[in-house]
mmCIF file of C-alpha atoms in Angstrom:
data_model
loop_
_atom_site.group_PDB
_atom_site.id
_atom_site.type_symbol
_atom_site.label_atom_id
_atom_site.label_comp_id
_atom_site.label_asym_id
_atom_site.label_seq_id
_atom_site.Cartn_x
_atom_site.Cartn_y
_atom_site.Cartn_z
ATOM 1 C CA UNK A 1 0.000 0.000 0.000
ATOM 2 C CA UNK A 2 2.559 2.141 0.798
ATOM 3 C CA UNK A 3 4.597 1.389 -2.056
ATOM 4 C CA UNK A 4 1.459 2.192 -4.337
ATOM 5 C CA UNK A 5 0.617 5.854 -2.935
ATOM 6 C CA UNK A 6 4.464 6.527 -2.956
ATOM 7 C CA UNK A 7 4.225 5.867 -7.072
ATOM 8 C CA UNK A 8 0.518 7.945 -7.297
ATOM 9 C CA UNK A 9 3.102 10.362 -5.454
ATOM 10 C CA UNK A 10 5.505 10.340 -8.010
ATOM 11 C CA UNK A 11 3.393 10.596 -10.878
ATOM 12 C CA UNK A 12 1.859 13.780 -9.378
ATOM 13 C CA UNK A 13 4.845 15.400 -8.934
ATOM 14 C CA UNK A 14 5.634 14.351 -12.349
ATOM 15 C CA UNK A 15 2.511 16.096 -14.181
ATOM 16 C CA UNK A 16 2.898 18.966 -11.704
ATOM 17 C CA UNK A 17 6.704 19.276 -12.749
ATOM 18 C CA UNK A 18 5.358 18.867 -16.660
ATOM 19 C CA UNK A 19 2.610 21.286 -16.607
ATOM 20 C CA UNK A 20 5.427 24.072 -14.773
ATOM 21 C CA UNK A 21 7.806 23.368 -17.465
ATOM 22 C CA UNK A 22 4.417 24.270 -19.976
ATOM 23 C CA UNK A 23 3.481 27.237 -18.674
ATOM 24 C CA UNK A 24 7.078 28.716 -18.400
ATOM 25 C CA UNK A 25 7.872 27.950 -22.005
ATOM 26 C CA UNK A 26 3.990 29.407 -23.146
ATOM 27 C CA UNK A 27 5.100 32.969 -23.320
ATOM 28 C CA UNK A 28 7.591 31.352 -25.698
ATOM 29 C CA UNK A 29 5.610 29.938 -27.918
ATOM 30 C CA UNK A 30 4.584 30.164 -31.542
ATOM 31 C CA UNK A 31 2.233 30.064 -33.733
ATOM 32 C CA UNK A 32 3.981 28.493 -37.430
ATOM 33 C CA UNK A 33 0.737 27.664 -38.727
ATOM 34 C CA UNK A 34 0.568 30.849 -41.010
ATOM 35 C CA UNK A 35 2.708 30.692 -43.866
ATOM 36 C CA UNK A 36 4.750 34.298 -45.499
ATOM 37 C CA UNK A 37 3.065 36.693 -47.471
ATOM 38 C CA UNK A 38 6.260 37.953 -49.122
ATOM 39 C CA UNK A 39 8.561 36.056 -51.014
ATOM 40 C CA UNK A 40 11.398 37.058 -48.408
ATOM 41 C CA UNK A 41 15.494 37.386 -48.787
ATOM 42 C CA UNK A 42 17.775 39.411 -46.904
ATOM 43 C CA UNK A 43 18.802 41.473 -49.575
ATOM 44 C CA UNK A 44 17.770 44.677 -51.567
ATOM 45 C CA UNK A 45 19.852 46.079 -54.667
ATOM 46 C CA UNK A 46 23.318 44.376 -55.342
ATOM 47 C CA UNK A 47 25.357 45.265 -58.074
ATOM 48 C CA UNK A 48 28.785 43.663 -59.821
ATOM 49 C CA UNK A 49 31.201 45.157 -62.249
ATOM 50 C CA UNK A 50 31.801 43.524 -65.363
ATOM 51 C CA UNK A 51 34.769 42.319 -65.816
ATOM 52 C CA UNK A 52 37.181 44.164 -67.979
ATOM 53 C CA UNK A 53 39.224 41.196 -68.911
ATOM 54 C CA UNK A 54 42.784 40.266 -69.278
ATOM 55 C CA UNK A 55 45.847 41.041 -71.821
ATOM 56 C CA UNK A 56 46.923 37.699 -71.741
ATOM 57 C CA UNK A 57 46.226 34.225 -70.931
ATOM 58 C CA UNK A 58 48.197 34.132 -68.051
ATOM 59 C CA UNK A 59 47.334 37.778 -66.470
ATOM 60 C CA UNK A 60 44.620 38.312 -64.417
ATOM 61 C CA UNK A 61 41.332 39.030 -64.852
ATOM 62 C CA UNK A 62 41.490 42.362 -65.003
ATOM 63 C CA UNK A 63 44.092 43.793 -66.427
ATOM 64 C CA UNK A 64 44.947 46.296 -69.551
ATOM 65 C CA UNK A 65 47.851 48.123 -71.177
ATOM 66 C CA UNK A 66 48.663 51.434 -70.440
ATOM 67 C CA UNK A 67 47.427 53.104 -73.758
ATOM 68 C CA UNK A 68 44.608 50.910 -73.744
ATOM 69 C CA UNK A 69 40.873 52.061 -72.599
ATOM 70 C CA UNK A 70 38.397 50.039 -70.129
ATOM 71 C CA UNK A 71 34.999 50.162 -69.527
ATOM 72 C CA UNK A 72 33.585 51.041 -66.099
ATOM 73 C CA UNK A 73 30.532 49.235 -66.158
ATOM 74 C CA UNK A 74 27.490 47.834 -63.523
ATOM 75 C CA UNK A 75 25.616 45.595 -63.423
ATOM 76 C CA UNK A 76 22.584 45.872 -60.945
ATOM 77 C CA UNK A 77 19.692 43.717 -59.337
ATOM 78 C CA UNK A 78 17.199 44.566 -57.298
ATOM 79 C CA UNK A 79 16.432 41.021 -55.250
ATOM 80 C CA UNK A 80 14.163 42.619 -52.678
ATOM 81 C CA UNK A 81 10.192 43.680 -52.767
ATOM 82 C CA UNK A 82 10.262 46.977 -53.137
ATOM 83 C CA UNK A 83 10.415 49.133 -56.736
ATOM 84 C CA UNK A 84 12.897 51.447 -57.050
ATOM 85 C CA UNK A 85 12.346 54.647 -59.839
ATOM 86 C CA UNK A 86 13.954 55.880 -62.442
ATOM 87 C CA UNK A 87 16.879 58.091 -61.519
ATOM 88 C CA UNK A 88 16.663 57.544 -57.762
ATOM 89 C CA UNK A 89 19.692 55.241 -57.205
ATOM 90 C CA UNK A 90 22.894 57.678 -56.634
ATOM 91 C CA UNK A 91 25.923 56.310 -57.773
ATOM 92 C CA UNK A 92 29.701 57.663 -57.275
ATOM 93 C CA UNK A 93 32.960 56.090 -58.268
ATOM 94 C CA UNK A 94 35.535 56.069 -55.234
ATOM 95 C CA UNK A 95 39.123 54.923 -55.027
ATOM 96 C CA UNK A 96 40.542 56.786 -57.833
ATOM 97 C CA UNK A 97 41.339 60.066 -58.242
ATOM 98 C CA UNK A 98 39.904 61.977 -60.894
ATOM 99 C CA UNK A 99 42.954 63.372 -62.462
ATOM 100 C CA UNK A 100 44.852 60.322 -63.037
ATOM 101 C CA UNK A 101 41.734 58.952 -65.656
ATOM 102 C CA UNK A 102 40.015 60.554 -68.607
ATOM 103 C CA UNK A 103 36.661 58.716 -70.551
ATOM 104 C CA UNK A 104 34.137 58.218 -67.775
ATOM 105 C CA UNK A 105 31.962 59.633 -65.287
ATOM 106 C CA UNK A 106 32.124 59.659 -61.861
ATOM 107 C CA UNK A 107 28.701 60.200 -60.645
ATOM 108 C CA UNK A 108 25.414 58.507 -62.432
ATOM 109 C CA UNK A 109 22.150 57.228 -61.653
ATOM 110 C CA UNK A 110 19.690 54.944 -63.411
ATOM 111 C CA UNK A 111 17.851 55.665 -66.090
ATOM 112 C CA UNK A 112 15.031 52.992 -65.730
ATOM 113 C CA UNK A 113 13.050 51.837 -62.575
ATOM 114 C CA UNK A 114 14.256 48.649 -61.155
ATOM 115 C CA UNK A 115 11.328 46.305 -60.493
ATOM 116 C CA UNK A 116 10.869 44.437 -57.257
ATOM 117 C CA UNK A 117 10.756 40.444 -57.162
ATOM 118 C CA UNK A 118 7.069 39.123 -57.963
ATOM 119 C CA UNK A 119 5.274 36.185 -59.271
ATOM 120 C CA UNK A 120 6.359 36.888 -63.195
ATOM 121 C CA UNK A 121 10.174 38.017 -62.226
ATOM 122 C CA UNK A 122 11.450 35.895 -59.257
ATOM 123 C CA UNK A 123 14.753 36.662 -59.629
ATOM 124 C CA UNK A 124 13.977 40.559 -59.583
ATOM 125 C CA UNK A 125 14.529 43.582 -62.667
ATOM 126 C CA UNK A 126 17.760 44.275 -63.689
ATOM 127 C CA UNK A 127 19.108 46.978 -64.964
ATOM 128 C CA UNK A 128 23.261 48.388 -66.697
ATOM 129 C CA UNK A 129 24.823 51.198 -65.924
ATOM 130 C CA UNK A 130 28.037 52.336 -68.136
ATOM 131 C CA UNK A 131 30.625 55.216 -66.848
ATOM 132 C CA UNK A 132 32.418 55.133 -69.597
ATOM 133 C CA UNK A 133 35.714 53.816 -71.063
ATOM 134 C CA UNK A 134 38.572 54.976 -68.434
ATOM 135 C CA UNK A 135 41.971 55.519 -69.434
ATOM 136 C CA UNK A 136 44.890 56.151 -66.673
ATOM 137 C CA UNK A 137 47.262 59.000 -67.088
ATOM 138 C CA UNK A 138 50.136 58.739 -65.175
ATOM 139 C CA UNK A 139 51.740 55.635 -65.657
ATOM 140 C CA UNK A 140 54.938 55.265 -63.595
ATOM 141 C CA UNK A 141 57.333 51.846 -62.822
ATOM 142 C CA UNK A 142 55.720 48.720 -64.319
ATOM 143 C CA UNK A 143 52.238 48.756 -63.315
ATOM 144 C CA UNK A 144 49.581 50.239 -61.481
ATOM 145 C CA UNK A 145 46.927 48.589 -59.536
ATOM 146 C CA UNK A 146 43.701 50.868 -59.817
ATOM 147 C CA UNK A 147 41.125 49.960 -56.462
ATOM 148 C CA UNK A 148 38.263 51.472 -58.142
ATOM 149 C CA UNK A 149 34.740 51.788 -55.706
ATOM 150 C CA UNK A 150 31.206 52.171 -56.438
ATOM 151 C CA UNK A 151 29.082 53.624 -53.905
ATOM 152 C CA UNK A 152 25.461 53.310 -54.576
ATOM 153 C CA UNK A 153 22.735 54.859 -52.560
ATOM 154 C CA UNK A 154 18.763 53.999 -52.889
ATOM 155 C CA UNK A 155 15.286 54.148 -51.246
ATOM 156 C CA UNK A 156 14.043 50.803 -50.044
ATOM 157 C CA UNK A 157 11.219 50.307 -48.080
ATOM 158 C CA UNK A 158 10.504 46.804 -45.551
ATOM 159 C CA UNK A 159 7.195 45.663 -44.791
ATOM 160 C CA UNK A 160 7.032 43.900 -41.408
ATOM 161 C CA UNK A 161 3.725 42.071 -41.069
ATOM 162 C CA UNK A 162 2.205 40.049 -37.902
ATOM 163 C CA UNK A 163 -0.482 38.007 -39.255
ATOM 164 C CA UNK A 164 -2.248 36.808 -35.596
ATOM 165 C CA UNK A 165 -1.884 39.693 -32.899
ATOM 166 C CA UNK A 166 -4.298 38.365 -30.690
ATOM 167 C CA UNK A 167 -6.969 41.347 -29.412
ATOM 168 C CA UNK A 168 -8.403 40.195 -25.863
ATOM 169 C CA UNK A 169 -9.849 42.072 -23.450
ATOM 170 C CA UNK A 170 -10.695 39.130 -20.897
ATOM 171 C CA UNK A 171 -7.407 36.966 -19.954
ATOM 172 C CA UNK A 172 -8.965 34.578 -18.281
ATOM 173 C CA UNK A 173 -10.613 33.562 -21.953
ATOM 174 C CA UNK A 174 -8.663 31.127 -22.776
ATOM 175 C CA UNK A 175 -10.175 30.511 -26.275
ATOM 176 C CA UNK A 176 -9.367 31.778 -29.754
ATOM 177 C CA UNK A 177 -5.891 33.183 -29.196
ATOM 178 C CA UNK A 178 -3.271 33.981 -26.596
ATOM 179 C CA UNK A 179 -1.958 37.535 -25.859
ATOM 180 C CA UNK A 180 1.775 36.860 -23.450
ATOM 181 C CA UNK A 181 3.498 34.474 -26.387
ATOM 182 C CA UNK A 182 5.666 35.794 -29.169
ATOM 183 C CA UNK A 183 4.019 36.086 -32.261
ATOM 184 C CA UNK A 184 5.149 34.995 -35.705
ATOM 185 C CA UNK A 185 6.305 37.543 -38.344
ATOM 186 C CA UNK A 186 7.416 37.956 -41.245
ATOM 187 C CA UNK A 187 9.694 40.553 -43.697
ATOM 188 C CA UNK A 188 9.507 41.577 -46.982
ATOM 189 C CA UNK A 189 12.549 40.694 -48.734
ATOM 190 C CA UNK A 190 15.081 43.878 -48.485
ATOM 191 C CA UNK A 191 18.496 44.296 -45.781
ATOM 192 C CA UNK A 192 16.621 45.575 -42.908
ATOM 193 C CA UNK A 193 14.496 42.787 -40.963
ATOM 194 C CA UNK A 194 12.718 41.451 -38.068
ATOM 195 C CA UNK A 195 13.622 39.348 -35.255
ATOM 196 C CA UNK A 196 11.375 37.828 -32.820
ATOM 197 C CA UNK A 197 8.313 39.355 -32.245
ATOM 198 C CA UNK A 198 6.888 39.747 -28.696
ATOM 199 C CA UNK A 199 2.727 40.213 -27.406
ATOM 200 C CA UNK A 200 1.815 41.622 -23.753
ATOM 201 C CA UNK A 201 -0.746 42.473 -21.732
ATOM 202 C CA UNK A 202 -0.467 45.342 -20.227
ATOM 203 C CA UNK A 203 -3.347 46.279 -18.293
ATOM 204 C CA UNK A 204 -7.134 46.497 -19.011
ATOM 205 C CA UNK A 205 -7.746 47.105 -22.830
ATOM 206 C CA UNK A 206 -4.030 47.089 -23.072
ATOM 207 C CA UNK A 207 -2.162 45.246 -25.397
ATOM 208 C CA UNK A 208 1.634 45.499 -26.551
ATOM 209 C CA UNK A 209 4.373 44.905 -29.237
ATOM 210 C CA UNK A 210 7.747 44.618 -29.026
ATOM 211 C CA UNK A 211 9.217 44.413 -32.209
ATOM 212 C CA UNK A 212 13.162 44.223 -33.477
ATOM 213 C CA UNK A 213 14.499 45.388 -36.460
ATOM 214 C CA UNK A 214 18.075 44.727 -37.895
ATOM 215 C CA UNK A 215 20.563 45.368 -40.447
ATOM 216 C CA UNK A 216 21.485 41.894 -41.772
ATOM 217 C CA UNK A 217 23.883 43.532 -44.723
ATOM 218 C CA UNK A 218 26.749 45.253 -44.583
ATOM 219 C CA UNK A 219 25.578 48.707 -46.177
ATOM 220 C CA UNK A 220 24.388 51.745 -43.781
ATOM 221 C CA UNK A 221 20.855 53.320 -43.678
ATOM 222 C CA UNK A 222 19.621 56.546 -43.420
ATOM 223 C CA UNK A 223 15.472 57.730 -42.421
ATOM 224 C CA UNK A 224 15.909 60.882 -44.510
ATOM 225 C CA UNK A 225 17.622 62.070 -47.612
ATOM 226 C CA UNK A 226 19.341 64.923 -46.385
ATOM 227 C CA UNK A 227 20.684 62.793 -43.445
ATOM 228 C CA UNK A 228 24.548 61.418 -43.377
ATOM 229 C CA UNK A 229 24.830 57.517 -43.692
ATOM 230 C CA UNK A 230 26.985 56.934 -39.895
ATOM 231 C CA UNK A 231 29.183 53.909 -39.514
ATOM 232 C CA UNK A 232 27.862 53.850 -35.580
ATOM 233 C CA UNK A 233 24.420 53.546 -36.319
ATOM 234 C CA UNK A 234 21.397 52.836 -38.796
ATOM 235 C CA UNK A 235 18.152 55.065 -38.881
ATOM 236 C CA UNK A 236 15.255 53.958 -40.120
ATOM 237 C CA UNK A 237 11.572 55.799 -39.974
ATOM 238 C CA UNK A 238 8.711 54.118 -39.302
ATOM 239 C CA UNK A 239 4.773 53.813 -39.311
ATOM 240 C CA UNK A 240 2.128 51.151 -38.561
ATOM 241 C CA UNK A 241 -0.973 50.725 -40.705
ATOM 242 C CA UNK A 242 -3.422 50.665 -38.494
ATOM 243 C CA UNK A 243 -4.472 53.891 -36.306
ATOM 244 C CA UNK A 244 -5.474 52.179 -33.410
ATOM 245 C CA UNK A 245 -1.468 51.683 -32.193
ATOM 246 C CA UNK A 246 0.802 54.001 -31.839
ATOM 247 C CA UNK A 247 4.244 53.165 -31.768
ATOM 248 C CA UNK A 248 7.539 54.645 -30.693
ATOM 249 C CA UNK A 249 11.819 53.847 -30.621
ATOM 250 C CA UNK A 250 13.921 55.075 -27.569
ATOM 251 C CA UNK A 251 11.427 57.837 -27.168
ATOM 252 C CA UNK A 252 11.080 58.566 -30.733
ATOM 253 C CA UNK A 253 7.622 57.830 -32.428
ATOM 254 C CA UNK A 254 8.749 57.719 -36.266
ATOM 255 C CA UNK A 255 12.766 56.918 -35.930
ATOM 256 C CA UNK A 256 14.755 53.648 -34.870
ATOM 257 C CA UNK A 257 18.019 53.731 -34.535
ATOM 258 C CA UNK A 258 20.634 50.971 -34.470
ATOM 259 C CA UNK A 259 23.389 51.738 -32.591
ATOM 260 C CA UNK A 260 26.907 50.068 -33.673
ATOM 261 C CA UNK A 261 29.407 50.146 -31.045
ATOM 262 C CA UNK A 262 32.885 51.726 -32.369
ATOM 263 C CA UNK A 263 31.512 51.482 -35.743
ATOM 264 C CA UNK A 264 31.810 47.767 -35.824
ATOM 265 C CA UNK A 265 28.428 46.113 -37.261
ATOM 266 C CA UNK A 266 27.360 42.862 -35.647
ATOM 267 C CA UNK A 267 23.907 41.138 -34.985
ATOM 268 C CA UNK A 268 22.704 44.319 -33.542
ATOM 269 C CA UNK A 269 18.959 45.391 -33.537
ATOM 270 C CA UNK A 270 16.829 47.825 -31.540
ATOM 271 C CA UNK A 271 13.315 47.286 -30.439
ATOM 272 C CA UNK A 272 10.316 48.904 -31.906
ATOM 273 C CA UNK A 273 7.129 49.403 -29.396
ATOM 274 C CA UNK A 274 4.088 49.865 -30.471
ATOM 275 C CA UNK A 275 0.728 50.036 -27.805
ATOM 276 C CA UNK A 276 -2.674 49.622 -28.415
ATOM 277 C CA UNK A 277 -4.979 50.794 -25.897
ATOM 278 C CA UNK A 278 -8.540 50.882 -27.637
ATOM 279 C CA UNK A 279 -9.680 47.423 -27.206
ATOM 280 C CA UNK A 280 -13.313 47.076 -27.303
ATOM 281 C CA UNK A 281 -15.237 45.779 -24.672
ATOM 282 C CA UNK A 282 -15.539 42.171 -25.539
ATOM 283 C CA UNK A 283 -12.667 41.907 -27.780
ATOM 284 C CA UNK A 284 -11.684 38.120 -28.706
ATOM 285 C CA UNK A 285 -10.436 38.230 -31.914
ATOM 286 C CA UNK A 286 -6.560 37.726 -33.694
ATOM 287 C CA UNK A 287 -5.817 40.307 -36.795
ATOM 288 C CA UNK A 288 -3.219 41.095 -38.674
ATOM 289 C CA UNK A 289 -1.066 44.462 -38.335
ATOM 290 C CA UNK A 290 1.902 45.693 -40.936
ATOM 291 C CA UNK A 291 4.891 47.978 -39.792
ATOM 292 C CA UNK A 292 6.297 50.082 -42.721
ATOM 293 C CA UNK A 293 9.768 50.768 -42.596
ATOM 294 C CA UNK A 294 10.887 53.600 -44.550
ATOM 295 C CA UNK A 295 14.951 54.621 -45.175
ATOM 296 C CA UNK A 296 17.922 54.905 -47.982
ATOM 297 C CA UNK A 297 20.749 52.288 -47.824
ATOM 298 C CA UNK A 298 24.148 53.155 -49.355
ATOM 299 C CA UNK A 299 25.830 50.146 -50.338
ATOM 300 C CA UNK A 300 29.638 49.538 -52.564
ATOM 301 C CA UNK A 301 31.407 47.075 -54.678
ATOM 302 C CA UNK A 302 34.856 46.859 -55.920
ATOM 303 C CA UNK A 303 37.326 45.946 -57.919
ATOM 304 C CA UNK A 304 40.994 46.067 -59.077
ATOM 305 C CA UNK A 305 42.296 46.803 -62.415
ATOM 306 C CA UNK A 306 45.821 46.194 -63.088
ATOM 307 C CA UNK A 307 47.160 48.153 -65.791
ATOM 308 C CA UNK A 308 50.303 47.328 -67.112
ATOM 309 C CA UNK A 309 53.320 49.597 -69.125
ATOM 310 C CA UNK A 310 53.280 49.122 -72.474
ATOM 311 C CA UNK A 311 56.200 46.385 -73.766
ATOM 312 C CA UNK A 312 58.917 47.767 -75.845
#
């Protein structure tokens, strides 16, 4: 008999120790039952040079005689889900001083819009930009190795989107949807994105949202035009879609800023809150909400062009 309670014991303190471990881990919890409603990717416009190619079989890739011209030319793709117009990508040639090369131009922009990734263009638009044909002046020893840059600056927009916020009024409800769990979300394909999404309660006809934003590329971002691009931090503005919450950053109710420590860019984000505190009486309900984040990114490539004296 004894033996028998001392198991029933046991199991209790088994379920007990089970249905602890649940409730600890529920504010944890998510809901992957809703699928994306962007076609994702952690990346926004990219470019590459084309290659200027090579005097000989045994040179390298890029290489060229003195006397000899080479085109400057770019190749860009927007892979993210946002449309970019005509003439609104800034681009600037770095690395090179202007009076060692004659034939090309150091600042350009695009002349056609760059179309976003969809349904009927999965890989994204495309478009090439030519600077010209460079040729280097002031040739001295054997070579010269020419670290040309391309700095390219454009407005992107992210959409962040939270398909199942859960609006309760009544906590003790424990039907429909739960309000202290973290919620699934999801990005629209671009180099600033979301990490894990938080819900709270936060007193009667409260609700709350914590939600991080990061830089996962290694370009910088700017809210406004007229702002600098920073190597210590990232600004981005932003604005939910629905009236009912109003948001704020740090104090600030339309800019987030990510903070990089010595200029050094890691895995750093910064938390975006945004309240709602006009539940209706009665509310028992999950809908989606969308955060719009608005900036410019400045981004580079580069490459090196050996050019070589001219043989005897």
């Amino acid at each position: 008999m004894k033996l028998s309670n001392l198991m029933v014991a046991m199991a209790i303190a088994v379920m007990l120790l089970f249905l602890s471990a649940a409730s600890c881990t529920n504010s944890n919890r998510v809901d992957s039952t809703v699928a994306s409603p962007y076609y994702g990717g952690y990346e926004g416009l990219i470019a590459e040079f084309e290659e200027v190619g090579s005097v000989s079989d045994t040179g390298a890739d890029n290489e060229v005689w003195e006397d000899e011209a080479f085109p400057i030319r770019l190749h860009m793709m927007n892979k993210g889900e946002y449309k970019i117009p005509a003439h609104d990508v800034k681009m600037e040639i770095k690395g090179i001083a202007k009076s060692d090369f004659t034939g090309i131009d150091f600042e350009k922009d695009n002349d056609d819009e760059i179309e976003k990734v969809s349904e009927f263009l999965p890989d994204g638009g495309e478009t090439y930009v030519d600077f010209g044909e460079a040729k280097y002046q002031n040739m001295e020893g054997t070579f010269y190795d020419a670290n040309i840059y391309t700095y390219f600056e454009y407005p992107y927009r992210s959409y962040i989107n939270i398909p199942k916020v859960c609006y309760k009024e009544n906590l003790k409800d424990t039907t429909v949807c739960v309000v202290d769990e973290n919620k699934q979300a999801f990005a629209s394909g671009g180099p600033i994105q979301v990490g894990t999404v938080k819900e709270r309660y936060i007193g009667k006809g409260k609700i709350l949202l914590e939600i991080p934003i990061k830089n996962v590329q290694k370009g910088y971002a700017k809210a406004q035009e007229h702002d600098d691009f920073r190597p210590e931090w990232d600004e981005i503005y932003f604005e939910m879609n629905d009236m009912d919450w109003e948001c704020q950053c740090r104090g600030n109710h339309n800019v987030a800023r990510i903070t990089h420590p010595g200029g050094v860019r890691g895995n750093e984000e910064v938390i975006i809150v945004c309240t709602n505190k006009n539940l209706e009486e009665g509310a028992k309900f999950t809908k989606a909400v969308t955060l719009v984040l608005s900036y410019y990114y400045q981004d580079w490539v580069d490459q090196v062009v050996r050019i070589r004296e001219n043989p005897e």
